[in-house]
Short mmCIF file of C-alpha atoms in Angstrom, two decimals:
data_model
loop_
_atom_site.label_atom_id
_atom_site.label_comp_id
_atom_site.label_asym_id
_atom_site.label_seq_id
_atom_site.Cartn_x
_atom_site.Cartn_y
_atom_site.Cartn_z
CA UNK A 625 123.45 141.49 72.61
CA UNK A 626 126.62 140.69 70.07
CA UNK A 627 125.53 140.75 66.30
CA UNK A 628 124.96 137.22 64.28
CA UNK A 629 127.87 136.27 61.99
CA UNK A 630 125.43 135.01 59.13
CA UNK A 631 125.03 137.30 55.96
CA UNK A 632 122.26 137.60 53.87
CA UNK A 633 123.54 135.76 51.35
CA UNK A 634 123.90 133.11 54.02
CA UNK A 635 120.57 133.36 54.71
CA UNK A 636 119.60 133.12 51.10
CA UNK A 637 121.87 129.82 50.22
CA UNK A 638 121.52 128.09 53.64
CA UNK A 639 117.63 128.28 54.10
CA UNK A 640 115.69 125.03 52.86
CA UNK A 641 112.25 125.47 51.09
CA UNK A 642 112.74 129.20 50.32
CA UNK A 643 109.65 130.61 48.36
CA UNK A 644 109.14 130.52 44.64
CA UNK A 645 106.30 132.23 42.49
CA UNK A 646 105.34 129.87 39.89
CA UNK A 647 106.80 130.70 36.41
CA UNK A 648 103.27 131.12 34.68
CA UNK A 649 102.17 133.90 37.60
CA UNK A 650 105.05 135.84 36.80
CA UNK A 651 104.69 135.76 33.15
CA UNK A 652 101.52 137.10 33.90
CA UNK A 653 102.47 139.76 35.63
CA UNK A 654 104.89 140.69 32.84
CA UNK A 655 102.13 140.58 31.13
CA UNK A 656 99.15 142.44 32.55
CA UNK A 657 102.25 145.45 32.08
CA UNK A 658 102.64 145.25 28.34
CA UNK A 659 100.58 147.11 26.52
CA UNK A 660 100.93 143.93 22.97
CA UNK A 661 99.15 141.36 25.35
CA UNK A 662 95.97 140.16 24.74
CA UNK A 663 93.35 137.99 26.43
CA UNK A 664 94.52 135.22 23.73
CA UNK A 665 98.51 135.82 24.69
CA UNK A 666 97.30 135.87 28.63
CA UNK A 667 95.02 132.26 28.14
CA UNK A 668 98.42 131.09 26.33
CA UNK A 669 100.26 132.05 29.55
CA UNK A 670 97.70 130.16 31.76
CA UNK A 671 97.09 127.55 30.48
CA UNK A 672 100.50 126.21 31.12
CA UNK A 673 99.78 125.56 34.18
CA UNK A 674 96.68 123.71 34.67
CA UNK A 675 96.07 124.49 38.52
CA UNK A 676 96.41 128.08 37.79
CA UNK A 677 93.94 127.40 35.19
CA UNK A 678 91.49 125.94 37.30
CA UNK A 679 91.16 128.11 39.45
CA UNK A 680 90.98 131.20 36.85
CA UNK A 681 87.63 129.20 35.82
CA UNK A 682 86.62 128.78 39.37
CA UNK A 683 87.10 132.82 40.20
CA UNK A 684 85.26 133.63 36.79
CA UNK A 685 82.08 131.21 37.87
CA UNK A 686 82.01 132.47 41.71
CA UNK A 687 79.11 133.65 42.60
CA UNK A 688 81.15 137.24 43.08
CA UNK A 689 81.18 137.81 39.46
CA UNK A 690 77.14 136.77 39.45
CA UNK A 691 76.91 135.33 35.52
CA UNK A 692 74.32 133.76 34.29
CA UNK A 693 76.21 131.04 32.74
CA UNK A 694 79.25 128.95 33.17
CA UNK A 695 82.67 129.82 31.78
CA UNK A 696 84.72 127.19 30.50
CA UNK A 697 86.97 128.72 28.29
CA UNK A 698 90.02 130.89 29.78
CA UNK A 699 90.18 133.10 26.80
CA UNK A 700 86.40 134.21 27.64
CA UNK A 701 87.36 133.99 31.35
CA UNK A 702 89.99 136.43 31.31
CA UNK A 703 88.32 138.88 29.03
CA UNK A 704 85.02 138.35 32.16
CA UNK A 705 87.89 139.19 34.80
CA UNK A 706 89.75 141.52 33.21
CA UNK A 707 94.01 141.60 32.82
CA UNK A 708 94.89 142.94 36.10
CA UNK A 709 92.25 140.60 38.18
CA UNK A 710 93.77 138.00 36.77
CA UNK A 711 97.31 139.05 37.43
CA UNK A 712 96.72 139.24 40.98
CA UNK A 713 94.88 136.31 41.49
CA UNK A 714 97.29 134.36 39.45
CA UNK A 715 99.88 135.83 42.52
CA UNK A 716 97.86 135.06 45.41
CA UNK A 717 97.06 131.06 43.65
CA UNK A 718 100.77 130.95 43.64
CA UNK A 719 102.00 132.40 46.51
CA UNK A 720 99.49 130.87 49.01
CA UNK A 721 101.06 127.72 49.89
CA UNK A 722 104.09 128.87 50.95
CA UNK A 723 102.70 132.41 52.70
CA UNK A 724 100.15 129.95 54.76
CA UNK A 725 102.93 127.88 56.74
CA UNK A 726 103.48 129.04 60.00
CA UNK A 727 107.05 131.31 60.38
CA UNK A 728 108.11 130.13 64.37
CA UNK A 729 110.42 132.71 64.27
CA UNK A 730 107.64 135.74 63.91
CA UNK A 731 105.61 133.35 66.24
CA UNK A 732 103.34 133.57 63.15
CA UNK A 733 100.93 130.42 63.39
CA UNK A 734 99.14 128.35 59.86
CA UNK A 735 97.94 131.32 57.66
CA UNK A 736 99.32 133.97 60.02
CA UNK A 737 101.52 135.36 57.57
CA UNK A 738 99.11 134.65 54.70
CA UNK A 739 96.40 137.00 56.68
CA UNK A 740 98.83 139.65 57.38
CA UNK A 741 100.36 139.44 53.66
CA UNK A 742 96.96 139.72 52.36
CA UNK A 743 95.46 142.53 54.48
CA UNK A 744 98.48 144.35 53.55
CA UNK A 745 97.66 143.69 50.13
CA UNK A 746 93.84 144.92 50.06
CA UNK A 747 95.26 147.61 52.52
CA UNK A 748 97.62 149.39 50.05
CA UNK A 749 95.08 148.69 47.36
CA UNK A 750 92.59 151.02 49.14
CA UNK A 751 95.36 153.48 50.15
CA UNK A 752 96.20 153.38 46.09
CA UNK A 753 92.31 154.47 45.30
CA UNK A 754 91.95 156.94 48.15
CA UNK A 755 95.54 158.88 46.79
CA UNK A 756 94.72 158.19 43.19
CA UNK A 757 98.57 158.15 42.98
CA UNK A 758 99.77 154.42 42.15
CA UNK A 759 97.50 151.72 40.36
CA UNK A 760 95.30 149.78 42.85
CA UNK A 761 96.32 146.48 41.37
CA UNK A 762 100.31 147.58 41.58
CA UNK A 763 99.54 148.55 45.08
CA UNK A 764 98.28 144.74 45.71
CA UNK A 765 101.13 143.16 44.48
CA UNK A 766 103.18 145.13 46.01
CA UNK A 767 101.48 144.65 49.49
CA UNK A 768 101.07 141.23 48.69
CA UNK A 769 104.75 140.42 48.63
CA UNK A 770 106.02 143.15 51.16
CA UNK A 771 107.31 140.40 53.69
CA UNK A 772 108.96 137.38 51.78
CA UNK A 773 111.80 138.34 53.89
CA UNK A 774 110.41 137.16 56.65
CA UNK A 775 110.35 133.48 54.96
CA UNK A 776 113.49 133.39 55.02
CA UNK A 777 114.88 135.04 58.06
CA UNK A 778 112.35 133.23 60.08
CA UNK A 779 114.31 129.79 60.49
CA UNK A 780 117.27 131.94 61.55
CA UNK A 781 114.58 133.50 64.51
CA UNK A 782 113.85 130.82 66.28
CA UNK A 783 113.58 130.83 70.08
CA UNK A 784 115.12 134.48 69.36
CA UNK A 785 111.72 136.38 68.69
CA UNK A 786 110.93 136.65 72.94
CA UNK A 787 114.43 138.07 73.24
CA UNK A 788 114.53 140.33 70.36
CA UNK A 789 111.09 142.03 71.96
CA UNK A 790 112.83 141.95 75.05
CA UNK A 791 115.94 144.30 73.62
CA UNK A 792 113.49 146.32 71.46
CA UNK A 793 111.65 147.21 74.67
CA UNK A 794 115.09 147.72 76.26
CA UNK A 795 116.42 149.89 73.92
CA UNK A 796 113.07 152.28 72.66
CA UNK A 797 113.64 150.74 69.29
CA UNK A 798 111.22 149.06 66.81
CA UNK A 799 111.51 145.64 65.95
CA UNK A 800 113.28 146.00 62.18
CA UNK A 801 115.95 148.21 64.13
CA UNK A 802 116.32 145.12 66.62
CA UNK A 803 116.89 143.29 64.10
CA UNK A 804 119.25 144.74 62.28
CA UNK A 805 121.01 145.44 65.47
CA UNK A 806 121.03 141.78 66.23
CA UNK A 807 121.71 140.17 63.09
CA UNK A 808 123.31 143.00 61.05
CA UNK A 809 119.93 143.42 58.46
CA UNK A 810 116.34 143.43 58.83
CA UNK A 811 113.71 141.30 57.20
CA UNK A 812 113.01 144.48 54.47
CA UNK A 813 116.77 143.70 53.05
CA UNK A 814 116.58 139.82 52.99
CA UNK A 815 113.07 140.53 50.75
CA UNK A 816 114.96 143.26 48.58
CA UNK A 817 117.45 139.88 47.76
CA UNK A 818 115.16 137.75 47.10
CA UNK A 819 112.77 140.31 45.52
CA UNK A 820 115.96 141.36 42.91
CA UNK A 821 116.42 137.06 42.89
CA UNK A 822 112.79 136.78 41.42
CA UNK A 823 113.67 139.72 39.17
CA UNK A 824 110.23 141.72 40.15
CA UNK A 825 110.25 145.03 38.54
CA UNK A 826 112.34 148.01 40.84
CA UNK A 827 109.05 149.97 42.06
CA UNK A 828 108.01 146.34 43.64
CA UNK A 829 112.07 145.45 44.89
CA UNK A 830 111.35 149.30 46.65
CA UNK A 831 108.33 148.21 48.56
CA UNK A 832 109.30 145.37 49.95
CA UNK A 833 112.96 147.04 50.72
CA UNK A 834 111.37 150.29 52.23
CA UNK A 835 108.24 149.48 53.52
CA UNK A 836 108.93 149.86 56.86
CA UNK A 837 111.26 153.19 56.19
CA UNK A 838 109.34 155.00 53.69
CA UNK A 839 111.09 158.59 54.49
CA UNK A 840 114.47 156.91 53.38
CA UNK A 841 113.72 155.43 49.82
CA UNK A 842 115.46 156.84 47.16
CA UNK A 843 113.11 159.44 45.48
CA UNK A 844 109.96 158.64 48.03
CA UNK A 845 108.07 156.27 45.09
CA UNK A 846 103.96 156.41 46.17
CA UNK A 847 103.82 152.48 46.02
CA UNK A 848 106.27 152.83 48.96
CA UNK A 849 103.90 154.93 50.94
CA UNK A 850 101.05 152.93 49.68
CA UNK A 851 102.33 149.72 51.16
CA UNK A 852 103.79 151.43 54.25
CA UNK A 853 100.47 152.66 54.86
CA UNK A 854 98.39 149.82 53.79
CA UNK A 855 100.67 147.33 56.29
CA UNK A 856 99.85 149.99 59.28
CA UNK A 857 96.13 149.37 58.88
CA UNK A 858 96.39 145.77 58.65
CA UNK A 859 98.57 146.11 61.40
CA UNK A 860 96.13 148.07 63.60
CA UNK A 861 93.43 145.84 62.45
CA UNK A 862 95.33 142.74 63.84
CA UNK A 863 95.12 140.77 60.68
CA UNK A 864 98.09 138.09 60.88
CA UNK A 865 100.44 139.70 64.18
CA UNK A 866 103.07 137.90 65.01
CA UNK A 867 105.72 138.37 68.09
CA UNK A 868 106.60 141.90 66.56
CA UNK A 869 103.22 142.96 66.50
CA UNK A 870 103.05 146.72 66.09
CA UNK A 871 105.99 147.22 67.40
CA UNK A 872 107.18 149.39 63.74
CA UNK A 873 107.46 153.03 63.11
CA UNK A 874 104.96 155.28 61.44
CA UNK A 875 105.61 157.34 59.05
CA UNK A 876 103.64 161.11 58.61
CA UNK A 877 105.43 161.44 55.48
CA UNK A 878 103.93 158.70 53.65
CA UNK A 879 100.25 160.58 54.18
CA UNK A 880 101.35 163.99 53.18
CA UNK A 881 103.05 162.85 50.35
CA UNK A 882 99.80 160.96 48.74
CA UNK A 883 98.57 163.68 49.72
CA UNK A 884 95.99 161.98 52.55
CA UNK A 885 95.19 163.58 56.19
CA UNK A 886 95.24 161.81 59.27
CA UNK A 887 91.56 162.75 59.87
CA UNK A 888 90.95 160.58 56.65
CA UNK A 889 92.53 157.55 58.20
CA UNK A 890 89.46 156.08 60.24
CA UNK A 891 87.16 155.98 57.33
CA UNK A 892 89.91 154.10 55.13
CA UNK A 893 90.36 151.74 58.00
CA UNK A 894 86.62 150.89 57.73
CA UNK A 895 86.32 150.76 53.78
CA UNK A 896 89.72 148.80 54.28
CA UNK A 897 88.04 146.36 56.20
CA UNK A 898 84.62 146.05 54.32
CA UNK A 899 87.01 145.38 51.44
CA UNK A 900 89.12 143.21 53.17
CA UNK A 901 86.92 140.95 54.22
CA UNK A 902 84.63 140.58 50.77
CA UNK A 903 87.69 139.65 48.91
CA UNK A 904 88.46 137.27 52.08
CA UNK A 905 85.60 135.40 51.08
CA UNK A 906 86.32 135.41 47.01
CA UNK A 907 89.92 134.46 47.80
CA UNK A 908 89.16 131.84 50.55
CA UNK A 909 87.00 129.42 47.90
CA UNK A 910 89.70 130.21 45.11
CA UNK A 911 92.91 128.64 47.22
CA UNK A 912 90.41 126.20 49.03
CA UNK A 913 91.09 123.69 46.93
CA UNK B 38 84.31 123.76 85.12
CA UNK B 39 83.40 125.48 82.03
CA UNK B 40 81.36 123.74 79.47
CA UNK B 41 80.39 125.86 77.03
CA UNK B 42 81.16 126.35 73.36
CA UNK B 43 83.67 129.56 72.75
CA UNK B 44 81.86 131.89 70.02
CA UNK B 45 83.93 133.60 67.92
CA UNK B 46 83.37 137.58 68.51
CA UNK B 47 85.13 139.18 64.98
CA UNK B 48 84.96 142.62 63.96
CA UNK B 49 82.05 144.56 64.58
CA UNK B 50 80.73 141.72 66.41
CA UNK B 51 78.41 141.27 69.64
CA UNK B 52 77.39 138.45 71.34
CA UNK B 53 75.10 137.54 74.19
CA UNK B 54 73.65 134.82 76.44
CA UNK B 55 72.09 133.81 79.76
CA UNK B 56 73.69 131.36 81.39
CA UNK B 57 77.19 129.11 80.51
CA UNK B 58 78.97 130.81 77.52
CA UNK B 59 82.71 131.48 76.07
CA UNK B 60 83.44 133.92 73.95
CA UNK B 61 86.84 134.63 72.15
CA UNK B 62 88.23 137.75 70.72
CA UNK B 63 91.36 137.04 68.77
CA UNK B 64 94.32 139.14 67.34
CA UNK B 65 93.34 142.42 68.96
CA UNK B 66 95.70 145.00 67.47
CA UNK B 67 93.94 148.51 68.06
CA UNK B 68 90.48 147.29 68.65
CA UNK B 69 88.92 146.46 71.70
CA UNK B 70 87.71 143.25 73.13
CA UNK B 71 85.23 144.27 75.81
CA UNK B 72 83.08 141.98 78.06
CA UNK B 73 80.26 142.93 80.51
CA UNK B 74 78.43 140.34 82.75
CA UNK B 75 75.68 140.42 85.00
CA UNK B 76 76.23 137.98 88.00
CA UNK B 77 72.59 138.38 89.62
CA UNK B 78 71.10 137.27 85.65
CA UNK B 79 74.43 135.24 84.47
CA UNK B 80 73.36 137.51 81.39
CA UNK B 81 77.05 138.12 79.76
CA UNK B 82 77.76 139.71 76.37
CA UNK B 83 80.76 140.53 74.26
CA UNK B 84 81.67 143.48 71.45
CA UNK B 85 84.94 143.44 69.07
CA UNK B 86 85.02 146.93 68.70
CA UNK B 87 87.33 148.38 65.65
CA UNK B 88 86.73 152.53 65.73
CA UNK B 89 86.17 154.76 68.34
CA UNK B 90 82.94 156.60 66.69
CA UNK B 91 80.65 156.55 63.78
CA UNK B 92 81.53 158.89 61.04
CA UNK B 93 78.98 161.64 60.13
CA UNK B 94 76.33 161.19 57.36
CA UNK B 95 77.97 157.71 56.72
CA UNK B 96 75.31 155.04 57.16
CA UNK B 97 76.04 152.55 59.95
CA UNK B 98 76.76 148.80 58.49
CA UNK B 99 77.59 147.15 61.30
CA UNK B 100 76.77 148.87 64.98
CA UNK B 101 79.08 146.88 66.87
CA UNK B 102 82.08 148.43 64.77
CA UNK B 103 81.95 151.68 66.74
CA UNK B 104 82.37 152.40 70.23
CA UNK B 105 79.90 155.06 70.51
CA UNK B 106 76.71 153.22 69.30
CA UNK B 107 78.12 149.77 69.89
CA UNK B 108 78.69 149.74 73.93
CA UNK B 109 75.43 150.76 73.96
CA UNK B 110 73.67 148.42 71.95
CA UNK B 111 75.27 145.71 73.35
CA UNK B 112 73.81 146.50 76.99
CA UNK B 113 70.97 146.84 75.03
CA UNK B 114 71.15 143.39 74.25
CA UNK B 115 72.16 142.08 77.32
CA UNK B 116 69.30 144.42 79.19
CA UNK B 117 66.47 142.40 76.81
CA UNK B 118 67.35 139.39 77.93
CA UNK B 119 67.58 140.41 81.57
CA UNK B 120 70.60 142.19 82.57
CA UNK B 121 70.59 145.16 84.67
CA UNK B 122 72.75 147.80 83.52
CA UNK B 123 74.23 148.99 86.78
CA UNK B 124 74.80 145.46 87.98
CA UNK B 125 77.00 145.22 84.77
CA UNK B 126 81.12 143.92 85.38
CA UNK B 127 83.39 144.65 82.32
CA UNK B 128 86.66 143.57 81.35
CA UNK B 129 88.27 144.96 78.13
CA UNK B 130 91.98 144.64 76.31
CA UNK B 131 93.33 145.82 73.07
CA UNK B 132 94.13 149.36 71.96
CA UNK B 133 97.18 148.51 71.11
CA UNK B 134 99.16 151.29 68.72
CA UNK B 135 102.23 151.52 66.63
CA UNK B 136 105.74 152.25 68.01
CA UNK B 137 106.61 155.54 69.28
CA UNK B 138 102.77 156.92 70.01
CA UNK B 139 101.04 157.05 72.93
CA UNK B 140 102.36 159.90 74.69
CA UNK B 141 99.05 161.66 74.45
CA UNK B 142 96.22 161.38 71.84
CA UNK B 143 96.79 164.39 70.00
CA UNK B 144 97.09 162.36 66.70
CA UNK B 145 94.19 161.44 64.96
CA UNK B 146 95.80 158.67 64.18
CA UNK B 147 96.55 157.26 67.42
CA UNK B 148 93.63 154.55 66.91
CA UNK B 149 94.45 152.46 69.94
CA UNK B 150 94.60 154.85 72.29
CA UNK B 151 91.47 156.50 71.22
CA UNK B 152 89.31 153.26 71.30
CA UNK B 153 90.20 152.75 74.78
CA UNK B 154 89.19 156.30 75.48
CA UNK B 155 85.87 155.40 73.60
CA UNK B 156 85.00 152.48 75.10
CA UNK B 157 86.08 153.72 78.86
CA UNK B 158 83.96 156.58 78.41
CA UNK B 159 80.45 154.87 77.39
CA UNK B 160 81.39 152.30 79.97
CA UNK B 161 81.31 154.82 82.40
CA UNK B 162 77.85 157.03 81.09
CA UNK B 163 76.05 153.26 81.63
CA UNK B 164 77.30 152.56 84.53
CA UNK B 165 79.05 149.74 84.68
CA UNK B 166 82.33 148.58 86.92
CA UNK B 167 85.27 148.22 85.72
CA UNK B 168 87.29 145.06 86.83
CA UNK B 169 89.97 144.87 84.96
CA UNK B 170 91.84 146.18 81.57
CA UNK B 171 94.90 145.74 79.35
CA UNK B 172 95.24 147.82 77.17
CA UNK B 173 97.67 149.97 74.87
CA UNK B 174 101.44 148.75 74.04
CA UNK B 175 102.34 147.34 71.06
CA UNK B 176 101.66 143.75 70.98
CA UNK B 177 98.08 141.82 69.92
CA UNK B 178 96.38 140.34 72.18
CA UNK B 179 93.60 137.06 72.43
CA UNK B 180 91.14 138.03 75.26
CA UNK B 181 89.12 134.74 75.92
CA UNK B 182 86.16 134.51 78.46
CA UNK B 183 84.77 131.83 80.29
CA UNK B 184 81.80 132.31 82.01
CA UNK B 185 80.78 128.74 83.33
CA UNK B 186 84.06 130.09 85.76
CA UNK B 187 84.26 133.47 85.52
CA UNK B 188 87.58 133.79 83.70
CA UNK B 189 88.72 136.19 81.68
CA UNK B 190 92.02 135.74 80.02
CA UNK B 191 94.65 137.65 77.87
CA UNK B 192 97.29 136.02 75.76
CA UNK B 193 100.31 138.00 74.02
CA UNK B 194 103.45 136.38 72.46
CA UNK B 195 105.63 138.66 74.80
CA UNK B 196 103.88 137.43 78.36
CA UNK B 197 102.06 134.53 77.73
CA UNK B 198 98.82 133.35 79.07
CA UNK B 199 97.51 135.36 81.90
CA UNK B 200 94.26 136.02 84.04
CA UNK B 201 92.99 139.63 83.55
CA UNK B 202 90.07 138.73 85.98
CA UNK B 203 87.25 136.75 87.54
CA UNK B 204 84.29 138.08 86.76
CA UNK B 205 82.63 135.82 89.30
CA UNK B 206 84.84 137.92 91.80
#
């Protein structure tokens, strides 16, 4: 099969609707990080963007959180949530309408890639707790994000996915290897552009570049192995497969180095799964509406 | 033709019912979508199964998660409402794994590959007969079951739409 001509800068300038994360979530990542913000500075933030801020209330007066009475002031509602809950649902609020169209190219149907993103997400979050080596809500981010290449390289799949399986099958290889042998770089690279685009911090640019390698990133960062590992038990789980189902490498290395044993896996798979599918529920009603 | 509703069977779920039913098990990665049917009764039944065994001194949440209690407790099930247990015809898919394992089952975490063990294994101390399966690989499968005609059908990006079985032989 001869190699595609396009770059990944082509990709990047020639695909239409690529994804954005709204300004206001990414100011509140910066700053759930820094240790001058306060629940005052992080209500400032939100209330910028009155969807966002909307739904903040909503997540503060689900029945999850279980209070007594209702919160109608984001100030009080980020102090009830704390900095980092609010971080990550201010990520999921804005990445869910683009993450729940369907990507043809993965043969990843409506909310496909939203399931799979999300799993991944929770997944690496529980890795994070179990290794006590990266913090959970890093982990989620990072797990979160780990495909936005896919956005992208999708278009460029089309009516190619059945014949890229086909040459991975051929050829013993996984399905990031067929695609880099095919069209010169896998989905992990397009995200790192993009990633580096939306100027997310390095240890996040790393996850979504080595997620699917975690043996090869520079200096073997634990969020690496946390989102490599997390994306194998959503993967195994089934949550959002596409046409390249589990057709991806695992790596040994990412266990030993958080310092985890295989034995240990099945039990994380079932807390993973508990887990996932309580904050399924909180996160459903949140981007519901 | 086949009239009734399709349940949903998720995680950890099992279903059963006398007479017409559907039942749909979708995005099987390593778990196992396994379906047993009585044709003397029409008593049929249907277990998502996600681990291969319970895990000592951890309490059970949800029986049908686990191969080892759940096959059982499903012909359980089935046997309340009529079924006979060596009359039982199953039909399972999934156990799918991650690239590059499968040669053997050495690895603990070979999940897959060790469900289908699971499952085969309590299929076989009940006593039921095995029709059909389609399992390990690398791809996730949608095993959906008609029972109004007998069908049982497996869907993967890679080969399509296909009939495992007819469970009505």
């Amino acid at each position: 099969m001869s190699q595609s001509t396009i770059t990944i800068e082509d990709i990047v300038k020639k695909t239409a609707d690529l994804p954005t994360i709204p300004a206001a979530a990414v100011r509140v990542m910066q700053a759930a990080e820094s240790s001058t913000s306060t629940a005052a500075s992080v209500a400032q933030i939100l209330s910028a963007d009155q969807s966002l801020s909307a739904r903040v209330l909503r997540l503060a007066n689900s029945a999850f959180y279980g209070l007594s009475r209702k919160v109608n002031d984001l100030q009080e509602a980020v102090v009830i949530l704390g900095m980092r809950n609010i971080k990550n649902l201010a990520l999921v609020a804005g990445t869910y309408p683009w993450m729940s169209r369907p990507l043809p190219g993965y043969c990843l149907g409506p909310r496909a890639m939203w399931t799979h993103a999300f799993g991944t997400a929770v997944g690496a979050q529980q890795v994070a707790r179990v290794s006590g080596k990266v913090k959970d809500d890093v982990a989620f981010t990072a797990g979160l994000l780990h495909d936005i290449g896919k956005v992208a390289v999708s278009v460029w799949l089309e009516n190619k996915v059945v014949a890229i399986l086909n040459y991975a099958n051929r050829e013993g290889i996984s399905f990031d290897e067929a695609e880099r042998k095919i069209l010169g770089y896998d989905h992990t690279q397009v995200g790192e552009h993009l990633a580096k685009a939306w100027n997310l911090p390095e240890d996040l640019v790393a996850a979504v570049r080595w997620h699917h390698s975690p043996d090869e990133a520079p200096d073997n960062p634990p969020l690496v192995d946390c989102v490599h590992l997390g994306n194998y038990l959503t993967m195994t789980m089934g949550f959002g497969l596409g046409g390249d189902g589990l057709l991806y490498r695992f790596s040994e290395g990412s266990l030993d180095r958080l310092g985890m044993k295989a034995v240990d896996l099945d039990q994380t798979t079932d807390t993973f799964v508990e887990s996932y599918e309580q904050y399924e529920k909180l996160f459903e009603e949140l981007v519901a509406a | 033709m086949p009239t009734a509703t399709a349940v949903m069977v998720g995680m950890g779920d099992i279903h059963v019912a006398k007479g017409d039913a559907a039942y749909n098990c979708l995005g099987l990665g390593s778990c196992i979508g396994l379906v047993l049917f009585d044709p003397t009764t029409q008593v049929s039944g249907m277990i998502h199964v996600m681990l291969p065994e319970t895990f000592p001194g951890r309490p059970v949440d949800k029986v049908g998660k686990y191969a080892d209690v759940g096959v059982p407790e499903l012909v359980r099930q089935m046997t309340a409402i009529g079924a006979v247990s060596s009359r039982l015809l199953a039909a399972y898919a999934g156990g799918a794994q991650v690239f590059k394992f499968g040669a053997g089952v050495e690895s603990k975490l070979d999940v897959g590959a060790r469900n289908t063990i699971a499952v085969t294994e309590q299929i076989k101390k009940l006593g039921c007969k095995v029709l059909a399966t389609d399992t390990g690989g690398n791809c996730g499968r949608t095993v959906s079951v008609t029972i109004g005609d007998g069908n049982v059908r497996v869907r993967t990006v890679n080969n399509g739409d296909k009939l495992l079985c007819n469970l009505r032989g």
